[in-house]
Amino acid sequence: MAEESGFAFTPPDVAWFRFEDLPTYRRLSGAGVAEMDFTYWDPDRGRVVLLEIKDYTGRDAPGHLADRLIAKGRDSLVMLQSAWRGGDTGIGATLARELPERLRVRSRVRLIFVLKVDAATRMKPISTMKDHIACSIRAYAELLGLTCDTVVMNQDKASALGLPLRVSPPPR
């Protein structure tokens, strides 16, 4: 289990990783490359899932949230594509070696953005942001030749869909 942004993530048994744990990503992050929190293989749907979770309970979400999420999705797709085409660049080959074996193979991708919100959270409605985020990510995926879809939801929908997340109890 891993903790992130007020959630407990229970990784699947198959294959998963965090970009932030990879030496290659740590080098890239200094150049402003963003990443999503978790990447895992979904065997039931035969695809790679990139998962980003943000906790905005009790505070306002930034006005540029959609752009930040798009950057995380875009950069994560570029890193995956680089790893999947590992022979094309030295950094792609290095990144590929750092991934779990199952995730080294080009696959369909789903990006999931889960926003933890409450009554005190002020932000653009998720419904307003999700179309902008999905359209932008789809464009980047097409440029990279990837089959990809994007979903933006709150913690209640994530729970209802059975994502491997649960809301962590608040700190005492």
PDB file of C-alpha atoms in Angstrom:
ATOM      1  CA  MET A   1       0.000   0.000   0.000  1.00  0.00           C
ATOM      2  CA  ALA A   2       1.165   3.537  -0.773  1.00  0.00           C
ATOM      3  CA  GLU A   3      -0.147   6.825   0.614  1.00  0.00           C
ATOM      4  CA  GLU A   4      -0.678   9.871  -1.584  1.00  0.00           C
ATOM      5  CA  SER A   5      -2.814  13.018  -1.293  1.00  0.00           C
ATOM      6  CA  GLY A   6      -5.189  11.674   1.326  1.00  0.00           C
ATOM      7  CA  PHE A   7      -5.640   8.286  -0.355  1.00  0.00           C
ATOM      8  CA  ALA A   8      -4.300   4.818   0.251  1.00  0.00           C
ATOM      9  CA  PHE A   9      -3.404   3.132  -3.058  1.00  0.00           C
ATOM     10  CA  THR A  10      -3.354  -0.655  -3.054  1.00  0.00           C
ATOM     11  CA  PRO A  11      -1.320  -1.649  -6.089  1.00  0.00           C
ATOM     12  CA  PRO A  12      -2.411  -4.620  -8.140  1.00  0.00           C
ATOM     13  CA  ASP A  13      -0.337  -7.795  -7.931  1.00  0.00           C
ATOM     14  CA  VAL A  14       0.525  -7.714 -11.627  1.00  0.00           C
ATOM     15  CA  ALA A  15       2.793  -4.693 -12.219  1.00  0.00           C
ATOM     16  CA  TRP A  16       2.980  -1.097 -11.016  1.00  0.00           C
ATOM     17  CA  PHE A  17       5.424   1.720 -10.388  1.00  0.00           C
ATOM     18  CA  ARG A  18       5.781   5.391  -9.506  1.00  0.00           C
ATOM     19  CA  PHE A  19       7.712   7.578 -11.927  1.00  0.00           C
ATOM     20  CA  GLU A  20       9.077   9.484  -8.922  1.00  0.00           C
ATOM     21  CA  ASP A  21      10.889   6.307  -7.825  1.00  0.00           C
ATOM     22  CA  LEU A  22      12.748   5.909 -11.136  1.00  0.00           C
ATOM     23  CA  PRO A  23      16.281   7.350 -11.367  1.00  0.00           C
ATOM     24  CA  THR A  24      15.667   8.459 -14.959  1.00  0.00           C
ATOM     25  CA  TYR A  25      12.552  10.402 -13.985  1.00  0.00           C
ATOM     26  CA  ARG A  26      14.327  12.040 -11.052  1.00  0.00           C
ATOM     27  CA  ARG A  27      16.897  13.390 -13.525  1.00  0.00           C
ATOM     28  CA  LEU A  28      14.129  14.623 -15.861  1.00  0.00           C
ATOM     29  CA  SER A  29      12.073  16.249 -13.110  1.00  0.00           C
ATOM     30  CA  GLY A  30      14.797  18.835 -12.632  1.00  0.00           C
ATOM     31  CA  ALA A  31      14.064  19.976 -16.202  1.00  0.00           C
ATOM     32  CA  GLY A  32      10.379  20.516 -15.415  1.00  0.00           C
ATOM     33  CA  VAL A  33       9.036  17.149 -16.610  1.00  0.00           C
ATOM     34  CA  ALA A  34       5.878  16.277 -14.655  1.00  0.00           C
ATOM     35  CA  GLU A  35       4.566  12.825 -13.708  1.00  0.00           C
ATOM     36  CA  MET A  36       1.412  11.117 -12.583  1.00  0.00           C
ATOM     37  CA  ASP A  37       1.334   9.436  -9.175  1.00  0.00           C
ATOM     38  CA  PHE A  38       0.937   5.755 -10.092  1.00  0.00           C
ATOM     39  CA  THR A  39       1.150   3.582 -13.193  1.00  0.00           C
ATOM     40  CA  TYR A  40      -0.208   0.045 -13.173  1.00  0.00           C
ATOM     41  CA  TRP A  41      -1.380  -2.777 -15.413  1.00  0.00           C
ATOM     42  CA  ASP A  42      -5.146  -3.420 -15.422  1.00  0.00           C
ATOM     43  CA  PRO A  43      -5.397  -7.095 -16.435  1.00  0.00           C
ATOM     44  CA  ASP A  44      -9.204  -7.067 -16.588  1.00  0.00           C
ATOM     45  CA  ARG A  45      -9.206  -4.394 -19.286  1.00  0.00           C
ATOM     46  CA  GLY A  46      -5.818  -5.125 -20.850  1.00  0.00           C
ATOM     47  CA  ARG A  47      -4.372  -1.654 -20.493  1.00  0.00           C
ATOM     48  CA  VAL A  48      -1.941   0.558 -18.637  1.00  0.00           C
ATOM     49  CA  VAL A  49      -3.516   2.961 -16.153  1.00  0.00           C
ATOM     50  CA  LEU A  50      -1.886   6.259 -15.201  1.00  0.00           C
ATOM     51  CA  LEU A  51      -3.423   7.565 -11.983  1.00  0.00           C
ATOM     52  CA  GLU A  52      -3.150  11.073 -10.542  1.00  0.00           C
ATOM     53  CA  ILE A  53      -4.782  11.942  -7.229  1.00  0.00           C
ATOM     54  CA  LYS A  54      -5.150  15.392  -5.715  1.00  0.00           C
ATOM     55  CA  ASP A  55      -6.603  16.379  -2.344  1.00  0.00           C
ATOM     56  CA  TYR A  56      -8.443  19.708  -2.293  1.00  0.00           C
ATOM     57  CA  THR A  57     -10.533  19.126   0.827  1.00  0.00           C
ATOM     58  CA  GLY A  58     -10.930  22.272   2.881  1.00  0.00           C
ATOM     59  CA  ARG A  59      -9.163  24.514   0.370  1.00  0.00           C
ATOM     60  CA  ASP A  60      -9.565  26.047  -3.040  1.00  0.00           C
ATOM     61  CA  ALA A  61      -8.262  24.297  -6.104  1.00  0.00           C
ATOM     62  CA  PRO A  62      -5.937  26.460  -8.191  1.00  0.00           C
ATOM     63  CA  GLY A  63      -7.475  28.149 -11.213  1.00  0.00           C
ATOM     64  CA  HIS A  64      -4.893  26.544 -13.482  1.00  0.00           C
ATOM     65  CA  LEU A  65      -5.609  23.002 -12.230  1.00  0.00           C
ATOM     66  CA  ALA A  66      -6.664  21.683 -15.656  1.00  0.00           C
ATOM     67  CA  ASP A  67      -3.402  22.869 -17.223  1.00  0.00           C
ATOM     68  CA  ARG A  68      -1.348  21.245 -14.443  1.00  0.00           C
ATOM     69  CA  LEU A  69      -3.193  17.949 -14.911  1.00  0.00           C
ATOM     70  CA  ILE A  70      -2.743  18.104 -18.683  1.00  0.00           C
ATOM     71  CA  ALA A  71       1.016  18.640 -18.219  1.00  0.00           C
ATOM     72  CA  LYS A  72       1.221  15.611 -15.914  1.00  0.00           C
ATOM     73  CA  GLY A  73      -0.674  13.450 -18.393  1.00  0.00           C
ATOM     74  CA  ARG A  74       1.278  14.699 -21.427  1.00  0.00           C
ATOM     75  CA  ASP A  75       4.681  14.219 -19.823  1.00  0.00           C
ATOM     76  CA  SER A  76       3.775  10.757 -18.510  1.00  0.00           C
ATOM     77  CA  LEU A  77       2.610   9.673 -21.979  1.00  0.00           C
ATOM     78  CA  VAL A  78       5.843  10.966 -23.514  1.00  0.00           C
ATOM     79  CA  MET A  79       7.910   9.036 -20.954  1.00  0.00           C
ATOM     80  CA  LEU A  80       5.940   5.818 -21.567  1.00  0.00           C
ATOM     81  CA  GLN A  81       6.257   6.190 -25.331  1.00  0.00           C
ATOM     82  CA  SER A  82       9.979   6.841 -24.954  1.00  0.00           C
ATOM     83  CA  ALA A  83      10.336   3.646 -22.904  1.00  0.00           C
ATOM     84  CA  TRP A  84       8.213   1.667 -25.353  1.00  0.00           C
ATOM     85  CA  ARG A  85      10.401   2.867 -28.210  1.00  0.00           C
ATOM     86  CA  GLY A  86      13.459   2.277 -26.009  1.00  0.00           C
ATOM     87  CA  GLY A  87      15.822   1.445 -28.824  1.00  0.00           C
ATOM     88  CA  ASP A  88      15.343   4.899 -30.369  1.00  0.00           C
ATOM     89  CA  THR A  89      17.035   6.883 -27.591  1.00  0.00           C
ATOM     90  CA  GLY A  90      19.465   6.153 -24.794  1.00  0.00           C
ATOM     91  CA  ILE A  91      17.174   7.705 -22.212  1.00  0.00           C
ATOM     92  CA  GLY A  92      14.205   5.673 -23.495  1.00  0.00           C
ATOM     93  CA  ALA A  93      16.190   2.445 -23.223  1.00  0.00           C
ATOM     94  CA  THR A  94      17.279   3.331 -19.693  1.00  0.00           C
ATOM     95  CA  LEU A  95      13.737   4.213 -18.689  1.00  0.00           C
ATOM     96  CA  ALA A  96      12.417   0.940 -20.171  1.00  0.00           C
ATOM     97  CA  ARG A  97      14.860  -1.084 -18.059  1.00  0.00           C
ATOM     98  CA  GLU A  98      13.525   0.640 -14.922  1.00  0.00           C
ATOM     99  CA  LEU A  99       9.887  -0.331 -15.599  1.00  0.00           C
ATOM    100  CA  PRO A 100       8.270  -3.580 -14.471  1.00  0.00           C
ATOM    101  CA  GLU A 101       8.531  -6.077 -17.326  1.00  0.00           C
ATOM    102  CA  ARG A 102       4.785  -6.140 -18.084  1.00  0.00           C
ATOM    103  CA  LEU A 103       4.747  -2.357 -18.473  1.00  0.00           C
ATOM    104  CA  ARG A 104       7.600  -2.313 -21.000  1.00  0.00           C
ATOM    105  CA  VAL A 105       5.205  -3.387 -23.751  1.00  0.00           C
ATOM    106  CA  ARG A 106       3.245  -0.794 -25.725  1.00  0.00           C
ATOM    107  CA  SER A 107      -0.411  -1.002 -24.669  1.00  0.00           C
ATOM    108  CA  ARG A 108      -3.657   0.914 -24.606  1.00  0.00           C
ATOM    109  CA  VAL A 109      -3.600   3.601 -21.918  1.00  0.00           C
ATOM    110  CA  ARG A 110      -6.166   5.163 -19.597  1.00  0.00           C
ATOM    111  CA  LEU A 111      -5.397   8.311 -17.633  1.00  0.00           C
ATOM    112  CA  ILE A 112      -7.464   8.731 -14.475  1.00  0.00           C
ATOM    113  CA  PHE A 113      -7.478  11.948 -12.471  1.00  0.00           C
ATOM    114  CA  VAL A 114      -9.150  11.647  -9.059  1.00  0.00           C
ATOM    115  CA  LEU A 115      -9.874  14.876  -7.191  1.00  0.00           C
ATOM    116  CA  LYS A 116     -10.685  14.596  -3.492  1.00  0.00           C
ATOM    117  CA  VAL A 117     -13.092  17.430  -2.713  1.00  0.00           C
ATOM    118  CA  ASP A 118     -15.572  18.433  -0.009  1.00  0.00           C
ATOM    119  CA  ALA A 119     -18.209  21.105   0.525  1.00  0.00           C
ATOM    120  CA  ALA A 120     -15.515  23.679   1.374  1.00  0.00           C
ATOM    121  CA  THR A 121     -13.609  23.117  -1.879  1.00  0.00           C
ATOM    122  CA  ARG A 122     -14.124  25.810  -4.459  1.00  0.00           C
ATOM    123  CA  MET A 123     -13.100  24.902  -7.966  1.00  0.00           C
ATOM    124  CA  LYS A 124     -14.365  24.819 -11.496  1.00  0.00           C
ATOM    125  CA  PRO A 125     -16.831  21.956 -11.700  1.00  0.00           C
ATOM    126  CA  ILE A 126     -15.186  18.688 -12.671  1.00  0.00           C
ATOM    127  CA  SER A 127     -17.628  18.467 -15.576  1.00  0.00           C
ATOM    128  CA  THR A 128     -16.217  21.724 -16.987  1.00  0.00           C
ATOM    129  CA  MET A 129     -12.584  20.614 -16.660  1.00  0.00           C
ATOM    130  CA  LYS A 130     -12.913  17.035 -17.817  1.00  0.00           C
ATOM    131  CA  ASP A 131     -13.724  17.839 -21.444  1.00  0.00           C
ATOM    132  CA  HIS A 132     -10.789  20.253 -21.719  1.00  0.00           C
ATOM    133  CA  ILE A 133      -8.407  17.747 -20.121  1.00  0.00           C
ATOM    134  CA  ALA A 134      -9.660  14.808 -22.207  1.00  0.00           C
ATOM    135  CA  CYS A 135      -9.455  16.767 -25.479  1.00  0.00           C
ATOM    136  CA  SER A 136      -5.896  17.933 -24.789  1.00  0.00           C
ATOM    137  CA  ILE A 137      -4.651  14.518 -23.681  1.00  0.00           C
ATOM    138  CA  ARG A 138      -6.301  12.885 -26.722  1.00  0.00           C
ATOM    139  CA  ALA A 139      -4.397  15.291 -29.008  1.00  0.00           C
ATOM    140  CA  TYR A 140      -1.057  14.441 -27.377  1.00  0.00           C
ATOM    141  CA  ALA A 141      -1.835  10.708 -27.514  1.00  0.00           C
ATOM    142  CA  GLU A 142      -2.627  10.982 -31.236  1.00  0.00           C
ATOM    143  CA  LEU A 143       0.675  12.786 -31.852  1.00  0.00           C
ATOM    144  CA  LEU A 144       2.457   9.918 -30.084  1.00  0.00           C
ATOM    145  CA  GLY A 145       0.440   7.235 -31.907  1.00  0.00           C
ATOM    146  CA  LEU A 146      -1.091   5.944 -28.661  1.00  0.00           C
ATOM    147  CA  THR A 147      -4.587   4.633 -27.989  1.00  0.00           C
ATOM    148  CA  CYS A 148      -5.653   6.521 -24.897  1.00  0.00           C
ATOM    149  CA  ASP A 149      -8.705   7.714 -23.004  1.00  0.00           C
ATOM    150  CA  THR A 150      -8.986  10.081 -20.056  1.00  0.00           C
ATOM    151  CA  VAL A 151     -11.337  10.241 -17.079  1.00  0.00           C
ATOM    152  CA  VAL A 152     -11.657  12.956 -14.402  1.00  0.00           C
ATOM    153  CA  MET A 153     -13.690  12.173 -11.285  1.00  0.00           C
ATOM    154  CA  ASN A 154     -14.114  12.790  -7.585  1.00  0.00           C
ATOM    155  CA  GLN A 155     -13.348  10.323  -4.807  1.00  0.00           C
ATOM    156  CA  ASP A 156     -16.938   9.016  -4.655  1.00  0.00           C
ATOM    157  CA  LYS A 157     -16.944   7.996  -8.323  1.00  0.00           C
ATOM    158  CA  ALA A 158     -13.469   6.446  -7.950  1.00  0.00           C
ATOM    159  CA  SER A 159     -14.775   4.320  -5.094  1.00  0.00           C
ATOM    160  CA  ALA A 160     -17.916   3.336  -7.016  1.00  0.00           C
ATOM    161  CA  LEU A 161     -15.786   2.234  -9.992  1.00  0.00           C
ATOM    162  CA  GLY A 162     -13.623   0.034  -7.773  1.00  0.00           C
ATOM    163  CA  LEU A 163     -10.310   1.800  -8.345  1.00  0.00           C
ATOM    164  CA  PRO A 164      -7.553   0.503  -6.051  1.00  0.00           C
ATOM    165  CA  LEU A 165      -7.919   3.571  -3.815  1.00  0.00           C
ATOM    166  CA  ARG A 166      -9.531   4.331  -0.523  1.00  0.00           C
ATOM    167  CA  VAL A 167      -9.732   7.622   1.301  1.00  0.00           C
ATOM    168  CA  SER A 168      -7.208   7.656   4.128  1.00  0.00           C
ATOM    169  CA  PRO A 169      -8.483   8.608   7.548  1.00  0.00           C
ATOM    170  CA  PRO A 170      -7.588  12.190   8.513  1.00  0.00           C
ATOM    171  CA  PRO A 171      -4.482  12.580  10.677  1.00  0.00           C
ATOM    172  CA  ARG A 172      -5.120  12.797  14.405  1.00  0.00           C
TER     173      ARG A 172
END
